[in-house]
Amino acid sequence: ATPGTFTVPPAQPPRLLFAGEVDGAAVVLFHDGGVRVVRYAEPLSGSGGAALDFARTDDADVTTGAAVVVSRTGDGARFLLAPWIDASTTRDLLAPDTPGRALEVGPDGVTAAVPRPAAGGACGTWPVLQLRSSERIVENHAFLVTDLGDLAPVHLTYTPKPGRGAPARQPREATSTEALVAWARTACSLRTLAGSGVRSVNNWAFAEQKLPEGRASADWLCTRADTWRGPGRVLVQFLAPAASPTEPAAVVADRDDTALCSRFGQHVLAGTHWRADSGRWYVLAAGSRAVTRIEASGAVRGAAGGPTFAVRAPRGADVELTASLREGGRLAAVH
């Protein structure tokens, strides 16, 4: 069962979503009182055992309730699409410039097999579904979901960089060029979330930093995974200039059971060590839009006004970072 899902018998008669033969198995999907989906499958032949899977669906919406896994075999999965889905394609997050390819859907709403992200080894591709809801529901609404091993695929979103003098940005669908470029460098970090009951993952581009010794800049992302059961996990990722558009970002912080990078934790500060082309090492730091000053103490000391900071420091120097916020208060760096 997806973590946090009740496995007790239903309190009221469940609703049948699907019943049929898929990939050599008899499969039945039920929706139980709006709070979970239950999948039962047994092989049509052979000695294999039956499988019973549970997944939470409480407060599912147009995106998080758009698909559910019907069958997994080998490296592929088939999905039952919701009746409000008008169009479906597949695309590779590690090929942001490549358009999506049409996905065949049967009259029963079950898709053709979709490649699954590899659980280990080289991360050379990251398949996702790009779905579009009916205009009767939401006009021109396309969105991405990906298979992280639970019955319900995970909704992927993106929050753009802060605009100068503009209100705080809100998460939006990860279908823009900017969003796809960011996901191309962070998709492989989704492996660490597999099977943990994740509902949605948002990439928040909370800062852009001009790097020392040149004109290049780097982006700072807070990748937040929200689970169906409530708690969230955060990865802060540093996107230095790279020769490849799919070079993985550096994960500089990882925190479980946190409100960081959500509407309940809108301030973030993070730091990392970075080596310039000259061979010199620096401590870099960046904060979200409300950060007005960053200070470093420990092996090196320094301060800078604004949401970014850089200081020469030995490789691996132990440095403590803190920030001042516009409305008052202090913020410690996340690790």
Coordinates of N, CA and C in Angstrom, one line a residue, residues 76-228:
G76 N 7.6 -1.3 -18.3 CA 6.5 -0.5 -18.7 C 5.3 -0.5 -17.8
A77 N 4.4 0.5 -17.9 CA 3.2 0.5 -17.1 C 2.0 1.0 -18.0
R78 N 0.9 0.5 -17.7 CA -0.4 1.0 -18.4 C -1.2 1.8 -17.4
F79 N -1.9 2.8 -17.8 CA -2.6 3.7 -17.0 C -4.1 3.7 -17.4
L80 N -5.0 3.8 -16.5 CA -6.4 4.1 -16.7 C -6.5 5.6 -16.6
L81 N -6.9 6.3 -17.7 CA -7.1 7.7 -17.7 C -8.5 8.1 -17.3
A82 N -8.6 9.3 -16.6 CA -9.9 9.8 -16.2 C -10.7 10.2 -17.4
P83 N -12.0 10.2 -17.3 CA -12.8 10.6 -18.5 C -12.7 12.0 -18.9
W84 N -12.1 12.9 -18.0 CA -11.9 14.3 -18.4 C -10.6 14.6 -19.2
I85 N -9.8 13.5 -19.5 CA -8.6 13.7 -20.2 C -8.9 13.6 -21.7
D86 N -8.6 14.6 -22.4 CA -8.9 14.7 -23.9 C -7.7 14.3 -24.7
A87 N -6.5 14.5 -24.3 CA -5.3 14.1 -25.1 C -4.2 13.7 -24.2
S88 N -3.4 12.7 -24.7 CA -2.3 12.2 -23.9 C -1.1 11.9 -24.8
T89 N 0.1 12.3 -24.3 CA 1.3 12.1 -25.0 C 2.4 11.6 -24.0
T90 N 3.5 11.1 -24.5 CA 4.6 10.8 -23.6 C 5.8 11.7 -24.0
R91 N 6.6 12.0 -23.1 CA 7.8 12.8 -23.4 C 8.9 12.4 -22.4
D92 N 10.1 12.8 -22.7 CA 11.3 12.4 -21.9 C 11.8 13.7 -21.2
L93 N 11.8 13.8 -19.9 CA 12.3 15.0 -19.2 C 13.7 15.3 -19.5
L94 N 14.5 14.3 -19.9 CA 15.9 14.5 -20.2 C 16.1 14.9 -21.7
A95 N 15.0 15.1 -22.4 CA 15.1 15.6 -23.8 C 14.1 16.8 -23.9
P96 N 14.4 17.9 -23.2 CA 13.4 19.0 -23.1 C 13.0 19.6 -24.5
D97 N 13.9 19.5 -25.5 CA 13.6 20.1 -26.8 C 12.8 19.1 -27.7
T98 N 12.6 17.9 -27.3 CA 11.9 16.9 -28.1 C 10.4 16.9 -27.8
P99 N 9.6 17.1 -28.8 CA 8.1 17.2 -28.5 C 7.6 15.8 -28.0
G100 N 6.5 15.9 -27.4 CA 5.9 14.6 -26.9 C 5.4 13.8 -28.1
R101 N 5.2 12.5 -27.8 CA 4.7 11.6 -28.8 C 3.4 11.1 -28.4
A102 N 2.5 11.0 -29.4 CA 1.1 10.6 -29.1 C 1.1 9.2 -28.4
L103 N 0.2 9.1 -27.4 CA 0.0 7.8 -26.6 C -1.3 7.2 -27.0
E104 N -1.2 6.0 -27.4 CA -2.5 5.3 -27.8 C -3.3 4.9 -26.5
V105 N -4.6 5.2 -26.6 CA -5.5 4.9 -25.5 C -6.7 4.1 -26.1
G106 N -7.0 3.0 -25.4 CA -8.1 2.1 -25.9 C -9.4 2.7 -25.5
P107 N -10.5 2.1 -26.1 CA -11.9 2.6 -25.8 C -12.2 2.5 -24.3
D108 N -11.5 1.6 -23.6 CA -11.8 1.5 -22.1 C -11.0 2.5 -21.3
G109 N -10.2 3.4 -21.9 CA -9.4 4.4 -21.2 C -8.1 3.9 -20.8
V110 N -7.7 2.7 -21.1 CA -6.4 2.2 -20.7 C -5.3 2.5 -21.8
T111 N -4.2 3.0 -21.4 CA -3.2 3.4 -22.3 C -2.3 2.2 -22.8
A112 N -1.6 2.5 -23.9 CA -0.5 1.5 -24.3 C 0.5 1.6 -23.2
A113 N 1.5 0.6 -23.2 CA 2.5 0.6 -22.2 C 3.4 1.8 -22.3
V114 N 3.7 2.5 -21.2 CA 4.5 3.6 -21.1 C 5.8 3.2 -20.4
P115 N 7.0 3.5 -20.9 CA 8.2 3.2 -20.3 C 8.3 3.8 -18.9
R116 N 8.9 3.0 -17.9 CA 9.0 3.5 -16.6 C 10.4 4.0 -16.3
P117 N 10.5 5.0 -15.5 CA 11.9 5.5 -15.1 C 12.7 4.4 -14.5
A118 N 13.9 4.2 -14.8 CA 14.8 3.2 -14.3 C 15.0 3.4 -12.8
A119 N 14.9 2.4 -12.0 CA 15.0 2.5 -10.5 C 16.5 2.6 -10.1
G120 N 17.4 2.1 -11.0 CA 18.8 2.2 -10.7 C 19.7 2.3 -11.9
G121 N 21.0 2.3 -11.7 CA 21.9 2.4 -12.9 C 21.9 3.7 -13.5
A122 N 22.3 3.8 -14.8 CA 22.4 5.1 -15.5 C 21.0 5.7 -15.6
C123 N 21.0 7.0 -15.4 CA 19.7 7.8 -15.6 C 19.8 8.5 -16.9
G124 N 19.5 7.8 -18.0 CA 19.6 8.4 -19.3 C 18.3 8.9 -19.9
T125 N 17.2 8.6 -19.2 CA 15.9 9.0 -19.7 C 14.9 9.1 -18.5
W126 N 13.9 10.0 -18.6 CA 12.9 10.0 -17.6 C 11.6 10.2 -18.2
P127 N 10.8 9.1 -18.5 CA 9.5 9.2 -19.2 C 8.5 9.9 -18.3
V128 N 7.6 10.7 -18.9 CA 6.5 11.3 -18.2 C 5.3 11.2 -19.1
L129 N 4.1 11.4 -18.6 CA 2.9 11.5 -19.3 C 2.6 13.0 -19.4
Q130 N 2.3 13.5 -20.6 CA 1.8 14.9 -20.7 C 0.3 14.8 -21.1
L131 N -0.6 15.2 -20.2 CA -2.0 15.0 -20.4 C -2.7 16.4 -20.5
R132 N -3.8 16.4 -21.3 CA -4.6 17.6 -21.4 C -6.0 17.4 -21.1
S133 N -6.5 18.1 -20.2 CA -7.9 17.9 -19.7 C -8.9 18.6 -20.7
S134 N -10.1 18.1 -20.7 CA -11.1 18.6 -21.6 C -11.4 20.1 -21.3
E135 N -11.7 20.8 -22.4 CA -12.0 22.2 -22.2 C -13.2 22.5 -21.4
R136 N -14.0 21.4 -21.3 CA -15.2 21.6 -20.4 C -14.8 21.7 -19.0
I137 N -13.6 21.2 -18.6 CA -13.2 21.2 -17.3 C -12.3 22.5 -17.0
V138 N -11.2 22.5 -17.8 CA -10.2 23.7 -17.7 C -9.7 23.9 -19.1
E139 N -9.8 25.2 -19.6 CA -9.4 25.5 -20.9 C -7.9 25.4 -21.1
N140 N -7.4 24.7 -22.1 CA -6.0 24.6 -22.5 C -5.1 24.3 -21.3
H141 N -5.5 23.2 -20.6 CA -4.8 22.8 -19.4 C -4.0 21.5 -19.6
A142 N -2.7 21.7 -19.9 CA -1.8 20.5 -20.1 C -0.9 20.4 -18.8
F143 N -0.6 19.2 -18.4 CA 0.2 19.0 -17.2 C 1.0 17.7 -17.3
L144 N 2.0 17.5 -16.5 CA 2.9 16.4 -16.5 C 2.7 15.5 -15.2
V145 N 2.7 14.2 -15.4 CA 2.7 13.3 -14.3 C 3.8 12.2 -14.6
T146 N 4.3 11.6 -13.5 CA 5.3 10.6 -13.7 C 5.1 9.5 -12.7
D147 N 5.6 8.3 -13.1 CA 5.4 7.1 -12.3 C 6.6 6.9 -11.3
L148 N 6.2 7.0 -10.0 CA 7.2 6.8 -9.0 C 7.0 5.5 -8.2
G149 N 6.2 4.6 -8.8 CA 6.0 3.3 -8.2 C 4.7 3.1 -7.4
D150 N 4.0 4.1 -7.2 CA 2.7 4.0 -6.5 C 1.6 3.8 -7.5
L151 N 0.3 3.5 -7.1 CA -0.8 3.4 -8.1 C -1.1 4.8 -8.7
A152 N -1.0 5.9 -8.0 CA -1.3 7.2 -8.5 C 0.0 7.8 -9.0
P153 N 0.2 8.2 -10.2 CA 1.4 8.9 -10.7 C 1.5 10.3 -10.0
V154 N 2.7 10.9 -10.1 CA 3.0 12.1 -9.4 C 2.9 13.3 -10.3
H155 N 2.2 14.4 -9.8 CA 2.0 15.6 -10.6 C 3.3 16.5 -10.5
L156 N 3.9 16.9 -11.6 CA 5.1 17.7 -11.6 C 4.7 19.2 -11.9
T157 N 5.2 20.1 -11.1 CA 5.0 21.5 -11.4 C 6.3 22.3 -11.3
Y158 N 6.2 23.6 -11.5 CA 7.3 24.5 -11.5 C 6.9 25.9 -11.1
T159 N 7.8 26.5 -10.3 CA 7.6 27.9 -9.9 C 8.7 28.8 -10.4
P160 N 8.4 29.7 -11.3 CA 9.5 30.5 -11.9 C 10.3 31.3 -11.0
K161 N 11.4 31.8 -11.5 CA 12.3 32.7 -10.7 C 11.5 34.0 -10.2
P162 N 11.9 34.5 -9.1 CA 11.2 35.7 -8.6 C 11.3 36.9 -9.6
G163 N 10.3 37.6 -9.8 CA 10.3 38.8 -10.7 C 10.7 40.0 -9.8
R164 N 11.4 40.9 -10.4 CA 11.8 42.1 -9.6 C 10.6 43.0 -9.4
G165 N 10.2 43.2 -8.1 CA 9.1 44.0 -7.7 C 7.8 43.4 -8.0
A166 N 7.7 42.1 -8.4 CA 6.5 41.4 -8.7 C 6.0 40.6 -7.5
P167 N 4.7 40.3 -7.4 CA 4.3 39.5 -6.3 C 4.9 38.1 -6.4
A168 N 4.9 37.4 -5.2 CA 5.5 36.0 -5.2 C 4.8 35.2 -6.2
R169 N 5.6 34.4 -6.9 CA 5.1 33.5 -8.0 C 4.4 32.3 -7.3
Q170 N 3.5 31.7 -8.0 CA 2.8 30.5 -7.6 C 3.2 29.3 -8.5
P171 N 3.1 28.1 -8.0 CA 3.4 26.9 -8.8 C 2.5 26.9 -10.0
R172 N 3.1 26.5 -11.2 CA 2.3 26.3 -12.4 C 2.7 25.1 -13.1
E173 N 2.0 24.7 -14.2 CA 2.3 23.4 -14.8 C 3.7 23.5 -15.4
A174 N 4.4 22.3 -15.4 CA 5.8 22.2 -15.8 C 5.9 21.9 -17.3
T175 N 5.2 22.7 -18.1 CA 5.1 22.4 -19.6 C 5.8 23.5 -20.4
S176 N 6.2 24.6 -19.7 CA 6.9 25.7 -20.4 C 8.3 25.3 -20.7
T177 N 9.0 26.1 -21.6 CA 10.4 25.8 -21.9 C 11.3 26.0 -20.7
E178 N 11.0 27.0 -19.9 CA 11.8 27.3 -18.7 C 11.7 26.1 -17.7
A179 N 10.4 25.6 -17.5 CA 10.2 24.5 -16.6 C 10.9 23.2 -17.1
L180 N 10.8 22.9 -18.4 CA 11.3 21.7 -18.9 C 12.9 21.7 -18.8
V181 N 13.5 22.9 -19.0 CA 14.9 23.0 -18.9 C 15.4 22.7 -17.4
A182 N 14.6 23.3 -16.5 CA 14.9 23.0 -15.1 C 14.7 21.5 -14.7
W183 N 13.6 20.9 -15.2 CA 13.4 19.5 -14.8 C 14.4 18.6 -15.5
A184 N 15.0 19.0 -16.7 CA 16.0 18.2 -17.3 C 17.2 18.0 -16.5
R185 N 17.5 18.9 -15.6 CA 18.7 18.8 -14.7 C 18.3 18.3 -13.3
T186 N 17.1 18.1 -13.0 CA 16.7 17.7 -11.7 C 15.8 16.4 -11.7
A187 N 15.4 15.9 -12.9 CA 14.5 14.7 -12.9 C 15.1 13.5 -12.2
C188 N 16.4 13.3 -12.4 CA 17.0 12.1 -11.8 C 16.9 12.1 -10.3
S189 N 16.8 13.2 -9.7 CA 16.7 13.2 -8.2 C 15.3 12.7 -7.7
L190 N 14.4 12.5 -8.7 CA 13.1 11.9 -8.3 C 13.2 10.4 -7.9
R191 N 14.3 9.8 -8.2 CA 14.6 8.4 -7.8 C 14.5 8.3 -6.3
T192 N 15.0 9.3 -5.6 CA 15.0 9.2 -4.1 C 13.7 9.2 -3.5
L193 N 12.6 9.5 -4.3 CA 11.2 9.7 -3.8 C 10.4 8.5 -4.1
A194 N 10.9 7.5 -4.8 CA 10.1 6.4 -5.3 C 9.5 5.6 -4.2
G195 N 8.2 5.2 -4.4 CA 7.5 4.4 -3.4 C 7.2 5.0 -2.1
S196 N 7.3 6.3 -2.0 CA 7.1 7.0 -0.7 C 5.8 7.7 -0.6
G197 N 4.8 7.4 -1.5 CA 3.5 8.0 -1.4 C 3.5 9.5 -1.7
V198 N 4.3 9.9 -2.8 CA 4.3 11.3 -3.2 C 3.1 11.6 -4.0
R199 N 2.5 12.8 -3.7 CA 1.4 13.3 -4.5 C 1.8 14.2 -5.6
S200 N 2.7 15.2 -5.3 CA 3.2 16.1 -6.3 C 4.6 16.6 -5.9
V201 N 5.3 17.1 -7.0 CA 6.6 17.6 -6.8 C 6.7 18.9 -7.5
N202 N 7.2 20.0 -6.8 CA 7.3 21.3 -7.4 C 8.8 21.7 -7.4
N203 N 9.3 22.2 -8.5 CA 10.6 22.8 -8.6 C 10.4 24.3 -8.5
W204 N 10.9 24.9 -7.4 CA 10.8 26.3 -7.2 C 12.2 27.0 -7.5
A205 N 12.3 27.8 -8.5 CA 13.5 28.5 -8.8 C 13.5 29.7 -7.9
F206 N 14.1 29.6 -6.7 CA 14.0 30.7 -5.7 C 15.1 31.8 -5.8
A207 N 16.1 31.5 -6.6 CA 17.2 32.5 -6.7 C 18.0 32.3 -8.0
E208 N 18.6 33.3 -8.5 CA 19.6 33.3 -9.6 C 20.8 34.1 -9.1
Q209 N 22.0 33.5 -9.2 CA 23.2 34.1 -8.7 C 24.3 34.3 -9.7
K210 N 24.8 35.5 -9.8 CA 26.0 35.8 -10.7 C 27.2 35.2 -10.0
L211 N 27.9 34.4 -10.7 CA 29.1 33.7 -10.1 C 30.3 34.5 -10.1
P212 N 31.2 34.3 -9.1 CA 32.5 35.1 -9.1 C 33.3 34.8 -10.3
E213 N 34.2 35.7 -10.7 CA 35.3 35.5 -11.7 C 34.7 35.4 -13.1
G214 N 33.6 36.0 -13.4 CA 33.0 35.9 -14.7 C 31.6 36.4 -14.8
R215 N 31.0 36.1 -16.0 CA 29.7 36.6 -16.2 C 28.6 35.5 -16.1
A216 N 29.1 34.3 -15.8 CA 28.1 33.2 -15.7 C 27.2 33.3 -14.5
S217 N 26.1 32.6 -14.6 CA 25.2 32.6 -13.4 C 24.7 31.2 -13.1
A218 N 24.2 31.0 -11.9 CA 23.7 29.7 -11.5 C 22.3 29.9 -10.9
D219 N 21.5 28.8 -11.0 CA 20.2 28.9 -10.4 C 20.1 28.0 -9.2
W220 N 19.3 28.4 -8.3 CA 19.0 27.6 -7.1 C 17.5 27.2 -7.1
L221 N 17.3 25.9 -6.9 CA 16.0 25.3 -6.9 C 15.7 24.6 -5.6
C222 N 14.5 24.8 -5.2 CA 14.0 24.0 -4.0 C 12.9 23.0 -4.6
T223 N 13.3 21.7 -4.6 CA 12.4 20.7 -5.1 C 11.6 20.1 -3.9
R224 N 10.4 20.4 -3.9 CA 9.5 20.0 -2.8 C 8.6 18.9 -3.2
A225 N 8.6 17.8 -2.4 CA 7.7 16.6 -2.7 C 6.6 16.6 -1.6
D226 N 5.4 16.8 -1.9 CA 4.3 16.6 -1.0 C 3.7 15.2 -1.1
T227 N 3.5 14.6 0.1 CA 2.9 13.3 0.1 C 1.4 13.3 0.4
W228 N 0.8 12.2 0.1 CA -0.7 12.1 0.3 C -1.0 12.1 1.8

